[in-house]
JSON list of C-alpha atoms in Angstrom, two decimals:
[
{"chain": "A", "resi": 15, "resn": "MET", "atom": "CA", "xyz": [-19.30, -67.95, 36.12]},
{"chain": "A", "resi": 16, "resn": "ASP", "atom": "CA", "xyz": [-22.24, -68.39, 33.82]},
{"chain": "A", "resi": 17, "resn": "PHE", "atom": "CA", "xyz": [-24.46, -68.23, 36.75]},
{"chain": "A", "resi": 18, "resn": "VAL", "atom": "CA", "xyz": [-22.96, -64.83, 38.20]},
{"chain": "A", "resi": 19, "resn": "MET", "atom": "CA", "xyz": [-23.66, -63.20, 34.77]},
{"chain": "A", "resi": 20, "resn": "LYS", "atom": "CA", "xyz": [-27.21, -64.46, 34.61]},
{"chain": "A", "resi": 21, "resn": "GLN", "atom": "CA", "xyz": [-27.95, -63.29, 38.10]},
{"chain": "A", "resi": 22, "resn": "ALA", "atom": "CA", "xyz": [-26.34, -59.96, 37.66]},
{"chain": "A", "resi": 23, "resn": "LEU", "atom": "CA", "xyz": [-28.46, -59.45, 34.51]},
{"chain": "A", "resi": 24, "resn": "GLY", "atom": "CA", "xyz": [-31.54, -60.43, 35.72]},
{"chain": "A", "resi": 25, "resn": "GLY", "atom": "CA", "xyz": [-34.03, -61.48, 32.91]},
{"chain": "A", "resi": 26, "resn": "ALA", "atom": "CA", "xyz": [-32.45, -59.07, 30.39]},
{"chain": "A", "resi": 27, "resn": "THR", "atom": "CA", "xyz": [-30.52, -62.01, 28.88]},
{"chain": "A", "resi": 28, "resn": "LYS", "atom": "CA", "xyz": [-32.99, -61.68, 25.99]},
{"chain": "A", "resi": 29, "resn": "ASP", "atom": "CA", "xyz": [-32.38, -58.04, 25.38]},
{"chain": "A", "resi": 30, "resn": "MET", "atom": "CA", "xyz": [-28.56, -58.65, 25.41]},
{"chain": "A", "resi": 31, "resn": "GLY", "atom": "CA", "xyz": [-28.04, -58.38, 21.80]},
{"chain": "A", "resi": 32, "resn": "LYS", "atom": "CA", "xyz": [-30.01, -54.67, 21.85]},
{"chain": "A", "resi": 33, "resn": "MET", "atom": "CA", "xyz": [-27.82, -53.83, 24.75]},
{"chain": "A", "resi": 34, "resn": "LEU", "atom": "CA", "xyz": [-24.85, -54.66, 23.09]},
{"chain": "A", "resi": 35, "resn": "GLY", "atom": "CA", "xyz": [-25.76, -52.83, 19.88]},
{"chain": "A", "resi": 36, "resn": "GLY", "atom": "CA", "xyz": [-27.23, -55.19, 17.85]},
{"chain": "A", "resi": 37, "resn": "GLU", "atom": "CA", "xyz": [-30.26, -55.25, 15.97]},
{"chain": "A", "resi": 38, "resn": "GLU", "atom": "CA", "xyz": [-33.80, -55.13, 17.14]},
{"chain": "A", "resi": 39, "resn": "GLU", "atom": "CA", "xyz": [-35.92, -58.13, 16.10]},
{"chain": "A", "resi": 40, "resn": "LYS", "atom": "CA", "xyz": [-38.14, -56.91, 13.47]},
{"chain": "A", "resi": 41, "resn": "ASP", "atom": "CA", "xyz": [-41.96, -58.10, 13.51]},
{"chain": "A", "resi": 42, "resn": "PRO", "atom": "CA", "xyz": [-43.00, -58.41, 10.09]},
{"chain": "A", "resi": 43, "resn": "ASP", "atom": "CA", "xyz": [-46.75, -57.83, 11.16]},
{"chain": "A", "resi": 44, "resn": "ALA", "atom": "CA", "xyz": [-45.92, -55.10, 13.55]},
{"chain": "A", "resi": 45, "resn": "GLN", "atom": "CA", "xyz": [-47.39, -52.25, 11.27]},
{"chain": "A", "resi": 46, "resn": "LYS", "atom": "CA", "xyz": [-50.65, -54.63, 10.78]},
{"chain": "A", "resi": 47, "resn": "LYS", "atom": "CA", "xyz": [-50.97, -55.35, 14.60]},
{"chain": "A", "resi": 48, "resn": "GLU", "atom": "CA", "xyz": [-50.72, -51.40, 15.18]},
{"chain": "A", "resi": 49, "resn": "GLU", "atom": "CA", "xyz": [-53.39, -50.82, 12.68]},
{"chain": "A", "resi": 50, "resn": "GLU", "atom": "CA", "xyz": [-55.36, -53.13, 14.20]},
{"chain": "A", "resi": 51, "resn": "ARG", "atom": "CA", "xyz": [-55.04, -52.35, 18.02]},
{"chain": "A", "resi": 52, "resn": "GLN", "atom": "CA", "xyz": [-55.74, -48.60, 16.89]},
{"chain": "A", "resi": 53, "resn": "GLU", "atom": "CA", "xyz": [-58.82, -49.46, 15.09]},
{"chain": "A", "resi": 54, "resn": "ALA", "atom": "CA", "xyz": [-59.71, -51.76, 18.02]},
{"chain": "A", "resi": 55, "resn": "LEU", "atom": "CA", "xyz": [-59.03, -48.56, 20.39]},
{"chain": "A", "resi": 56, "resn": "ARG", "atom": "CA", "xyz": [-61.35, -46.59, 18.15]},
{"chain": "A", "resi": 57, "resn": "GLN", "atom": "CA", "xyz": [-63.95, -48.83, 18.11]},
{"chain": "A", "resi": 58, "resn": "GLN", "atom": "CA", "xyz": [-64.12, -49.13, 21.82]},
{"chain": "A", "resi": 59, "resn": "GLU", "atom": "CA", "xyz": [-64.23, -45.36, 22.25]},
{"chain": "A", "resi": 60, "resn": "GLU", "atom": "CA", "xyz": [-67.38, -45.21, 20.07]},
{"chain": "A", "resi": 61, "resn": "GLU", "atom": "CA", "xyz": [-69.18, -47.89, 21.80]},
{"chain": "A", "resi": 62, "resn": "ARG", "atom": "CA", "xyz": [-68.04, -45.64, 25.34]},
{"chain": "A", "resi": 63, "resn": "LYS", "atom": "CA", "xyz": [-69.57, -42.76, 23.91]},
{"chain": "A", "resi": 64, "resn": "ALA", "atom": "CA", "xyz": [-72.78, -44.68, 22.23]},
{"chain": "A", "resi": 65, "resn": "LYS", "atom": "CA", "xyz": [-73.15, -46.07, 25.61]},
{"chain": "A", "resi": 66, "resn": "TYR", "atom": "CA", "xyz": [-72.83, -42.91, 27.67]},
{"chain": "A", "resi": 67, "resn": "ALA", "atom": "CA", "xyz": [-75.14, -41.19, 25.07]},
{"chain": "A", "resi": 68, "resn": "ARG", "atom": "CA", "xyz": [-77.98, -43.83, 25.60]},
{"chain": "A", "resi": 69, "resn": "MET", "atom": "CA", "xyz": [-77.76, -43.37, 29.69]},
{"chain": "A", "resi": 70, "resn": "GLU", "atom": "CA", "xyz": [-77.86, -39.58, 29.37]},
{"chain": "A", "resi": 71, "resn": "ALA", "atom": "CA", "xyz": [-80.65, -39.83, 27.17]},
{"chain": "A", "resi": 72, "resn": "GLU", "atom": "CA", "xyz": [-82.58, -42.34, 29.25]},
{"chain": "A", "resi": 73, "resn": "ARG", "atom": "CA", "xyz": [-81.98, -39.73, 32.47]},
{"chain": "A", "resi": 74, "resn": "GLU", "atom": "CA", "xyz": [-82.68, -36.85, 30.65]},
{"chain": "A", "resi": 75, "resn": "SER", "atom": "CA", "xyz": [-86.25, -38.63, 29.67]},
{"chain": "A", "resi": 76, "resn": "ILE", "atom": "CA", "xyz": [-86.71, -39.54, 33.47]},
{"chain": "A", "resi": 77, "resn": "ARG", "atom": "CA", "xyz": [-86.06, -35.91, 34.40]},
{"chain": "A", "resi": 78, "resn": "GLN", "atom": "CA", "xyz": [-88.45, -34.76, 31.71]},
{"chain": "A", "resi": 79, "resn": "GLY", "atom": "CA", "xyz": [-91.02, -37.10, 33.35]},
{"chain": "A", "resi": 80, "resn": "ILE", "atom": "CA", "xyz": [-90.30, -35.97, 36.97]},
{"chain": "A", "resi": 81, "resn": "ARG", "atom": "CA", "xyz": [-90.33, -32.03, 35.43]},
{"chain": "A", "resi": 82, "resn": "ASP", "atom": "CA", "xyz": [-93.99, -32.57, 33.79]},
{"chain": "A", "resi": 83, "resn": "LYS", "atom": "CA", "xyz": [-95.38, -34.68, 37.05]},
{"chain": "A", "resi": 84, "resn": "TYR", "atom": "CA", "xyz": [-94.44, -31.68, 39.44]},
{"chain": "A", "resi": 85, "resn": "GLY", "atom": "CA", "xyz": [-94.75, -28.75, 36.88]},
{"chain": "A", "resi": 86, "resn": "ILE", "atom": "CA", "xyz": [-90.99, -27.88, 36.62]},
{"chain": "A", "resi": 87, "resn": "LYS", "atom": "CA", "xyz": [-89.60, -25.95, 34.04]},
{"chain": "A", "resi": 88, "resn": "LYS", "atom": "CA", "xyz": [-86.05, -26.35, 32.41]},
{"chain": "A", "resi": 89, "resn": "LYS", "atom": "CA", "xyz": [-83.13, -24.27, 34.17]},
{"chain": "A", "resi": 90, "resn": "GLU", "atom": "CA", "xyz": [-82.68, -22.24, 30.65]},
{"chain": "A", "resi": 91, "resn": "GLU", "atom": "CA", "xyz": [-86.70, -22.08, 30.53]},
{"chain": "A", "resi": 92, "resn": "ARG", "atom": "CA", "xyz": [-86.79, -20.09, 33.68]},
{"chain": "A", "resi": 93, "resn": "GLU", "atom": "CA", "xyz": [-83.78, -18.10, 32.82]},
{"chain": "A", "resi": 94, "resn": "ALA", "atom": "CA", "xyz": [-85.48, -16.98, 29.54]},
{"chain": "A", "resi": 95, "resn": "GLU", "atom": "CA", "xyz": [-88.29, -16.25, 31.05]},
{"chain": "A", "resi": 96, "resn": "ALA", "atom": "CA", "xyz": [-86.77, -14.27, 33.94]},
{"chain": "A", "resi": 97, "resn": "GLN", "atom": "CA", "xyz": [-84.84, -12.10, 31.19]},
{"chain": "A", "resi": 98, "resn": "ALA", "atom": "CA", "xyz": [-87.85, -11.57, 29.29]},
{"chain": "A", "resi": 99, "resn": "ALA", "atom": "CA", "xyz": [-89.79, -10.62, 32.35]},
{"chain": "A", "resi": 100, "resn": "MET", "atom": "CA", "xyz": [-87.00, -8.02, 33.21]},
{"chain": "A", "resi": 101, "resn": "GLU", "atom": "CA", "xyz": [-87.00, -6.47, 29.84]},
{"chain": "A", "resi": 102, "resn": "GLN", "atom": "CA", "xyz": [-90.91, -6.25, 29.73]},
{"chain": "A", "resi": 103, "resn": "ALA", "atom": "CA", "xyz": [-90.94, -4.32, 33.18]},
{"chain": "A", "resi": 104, "resn": "SER", "atom": "CA", "xyz": [-88.13, -1.89, 32.38]},
{"chain": "A", "resi": 105, "resn": "GLU", "atom": "CA", "xyz": [-89.75, -1.04, 29.12]},
{"chain": "A", "resi": 106, "resn": "GLY", "atom": "CA", "xyz": [-91.16, 2.76, 30.24]},
{"chain": "A", "resi": 107, "resn": "SER", "atom": "CA", "xyz": [-89.19, 2.40, 33.86]},
{"chain": "A", "resi": 108, "resn": "LEU", "atom": "CA", "xyz": [-86.88, 5.40, 34.84]},
{"chain": "A", "resi": 109, "resn": "THR", "atom": "CA", "xyz": [-84.68, 2.65, 36.54]},
{"chain": "A", "resi": 110, "resn": "ARG", "atom": "CA", "xyz": [-84.39, 0.41, 33.55]},
{"chain": "A", "resi": 111, "resn": "PRO", "atom": "CA", "xyz": [-80.48, -0.68, 32.74]},
{"chain": "A", "resi": 112, "resn": "LYS", "atom": "CA", "xyz": [-78.64, 1.20, 30.80]},
{"chain": "A", "resi": 113, "resn": "LYS", "atom": "CA", "xyz": [-77.67, -0.43, 27.29]},
{"chain": "A", "resi": 114, "resn": "ALA", "atom": "CA", "xyz": [-74.44, 1.49, 26.19]},
{"chain": "A", "resi": 115, "resn": "VAL", "atom": "CA", "xyz": [-71.98, 3.74, 28.01]},
{"chain": "A", "resi": 116, "resn": "PRO", "atom": "CA", "xyz": [-72.23, 7.13, 26.67]},
{"chain": "A", "resi": 117, "resn": "ALA", "atom": "CA", "xyz": [-68.78, 8.69, 25.10]},
{"chain": "A", "resi": 118, "resn": "GLY", "atom": "CA", "xyz": [-66.75, 10.32, 27.36]},
{"chain": "A", "resi": 119, "resn": "CYS", "atom": "CA", "xyz": [-67.66, 8.05, 30.27]},
{"chain": "A", "resi": 120, "resn": "GLY", "atom": "CA", "xyz": [-65.70, 5.59, 29.60]},
{"chain": "A", "resi": 121, "resn": "ASN", "atom": "CA", "xyz": [-61.76, 4.63, 30.45]},
{"chain": "A", "resi": 122, "resn": "ASP", "atom": "CA", "xyz": [-60.38, 6.77, 27.57]},
{"chain": "A", "resi": 123, "resn": "GLU", "atom": "CA", "xyz": [-56.49, 7.65, 27.03]},
{"chain": "A", "resi": 124, "resn": "GLU", "atom": "CA", "xyz": [-57.75, 10.92, 26.54]},
{"chain": "A", "resi": 125, "resn": "GLU", "atom": "CA", "xyz": [-59.56, 11.25, 30.02]},
{"chain": "A", "resi": 126, "resn": "GLU", "atom": "CA", "xyz": [-56.23, 10.09, 31.47]},
{"chain": "A", "resi": 127, "resn": "GLU", "atom": "CA", "xyz": [-53.96, 12.60, 30.10]},
{"chain": "A", "resi": 128, "resn": "GLY", "atom": "CA", "xyz": [-56.34, 15.38, 31.03]},
{"chain": "A", "resi": 129, "resn": "ILE", "atom": "CA", "xyz": [-55.95, 14.36, 34.73]},
{"chain": "A", "resi": 130, "resn": "MET", "atom": "CA", "xyz": [-52.64, 14.14, 34.37]},
{"chain": "A", "resi": 131, "resn": "ASP", "atom": "CA", "xyz": [-52.58, 17.41, 33.08]},
{"chain": "A", "resi": 132, "resn": "THR", "atom": "CA", "xyz": [-54.95, 18.88, 35.67]},
{"chain": "A", "resi": 133, "resn": "VAL", "atom": "CA", "xyz": [-52.69, 17.34, 38.45]},
{"chain": "A", "resi": 134, "resn": "MET", "atom": "CA", "xyz": [-49.68, 18.67, 37.24]},
{"chain": "A", "resi": 135, "resn": "LYS", "atom": "CA", "xyz": [-50.91, 22.14, 37.32]},
{"chain": "A", "resi": 136, "resn": "TYR", "atom": "CA", "xyz": [-51.19, 21.93, 40.96]},
{"chain": "A", "resi": 137, "resn": "LEU", "atom": "CA", "xyz": [-47.59, 20.52, 41.71]},
{"chain": "A", "resi": 138, "resn": "PRO", "atom": "CA", "xyz": [-44.76, 22.79, 42.36]},
{"chain": "A", "resi": 139, "resn": "GLY", "atom": "CA", "xyz": [-42.07, 23.33, 39.40]},
{"chain": "A", "resi": 140, "resn": "PRO", "atom": "CA", "xyz": [-39.68, 21.04, 40.87]},
{"chain": "A", "resi": 141, "resn": "LEU", "atom": "CA", "xyz": [-42.16, 18.09, 40.77]},
{"chain": "A", "resi": 142, "resn": "GLN", "atom": "CA", "xyz": [-43.66, 19.24, 37.70]},
{"chain": "A", "resi": 143, "resn": "ASP", "atom": "CA", "xyz": [-39.57, 18.75, 36.03]},
{"chain": "A", "resi": 144, "resn": "MET", "atom": "CA", "xyz": [-39.28, 15.09, 37.68]},
{"chain": "A", "resi": 145, "resn": "PHE", "atom": "CA", "xyz": [-42.55, 14.03, 36.26]},
{"chain": "A", "resi": 146, "resn": "ASN", "atom": "CA", "xyz": [-41.71, 15.54, 32.81]},
{"chain": "A", "resi": 147, "resn": "LYS", "atom": "CA", "xyz": [-38.54, 13.51, 32.48]},
{"chain": "A", "resi": 148, "resn": "LYS", "atom": "CA", "xyz": [-40.23, 10.35, 31.78]}
]
């Protein structure tokens, strides 16, 4: 009979006290072990970040060497130069990009109401009544 009970429970005989509502074994050093584990995780994360920062710095130095060798500019530098050239070319041009939308040309609520009022004028009386009931 004892064999049958052990087979039914499997490896849970150690935890039998917990299953029956008994108190869980308290480890007096559990708090200390948990703090050490957390500190070890933080330290590993810092080491990992430092390692990848070093690797990225090495890669960037290699990239810069290639840029210098072939006269290639960084993407940010190219974009900045293109923006400056566009602004300089459009100084006196008639087709320069507009800086702001003039008043009355945007999507204002007043315009929407004005359009609705205009449309309502051309609708027959019963349709006007139907739309006004909102």
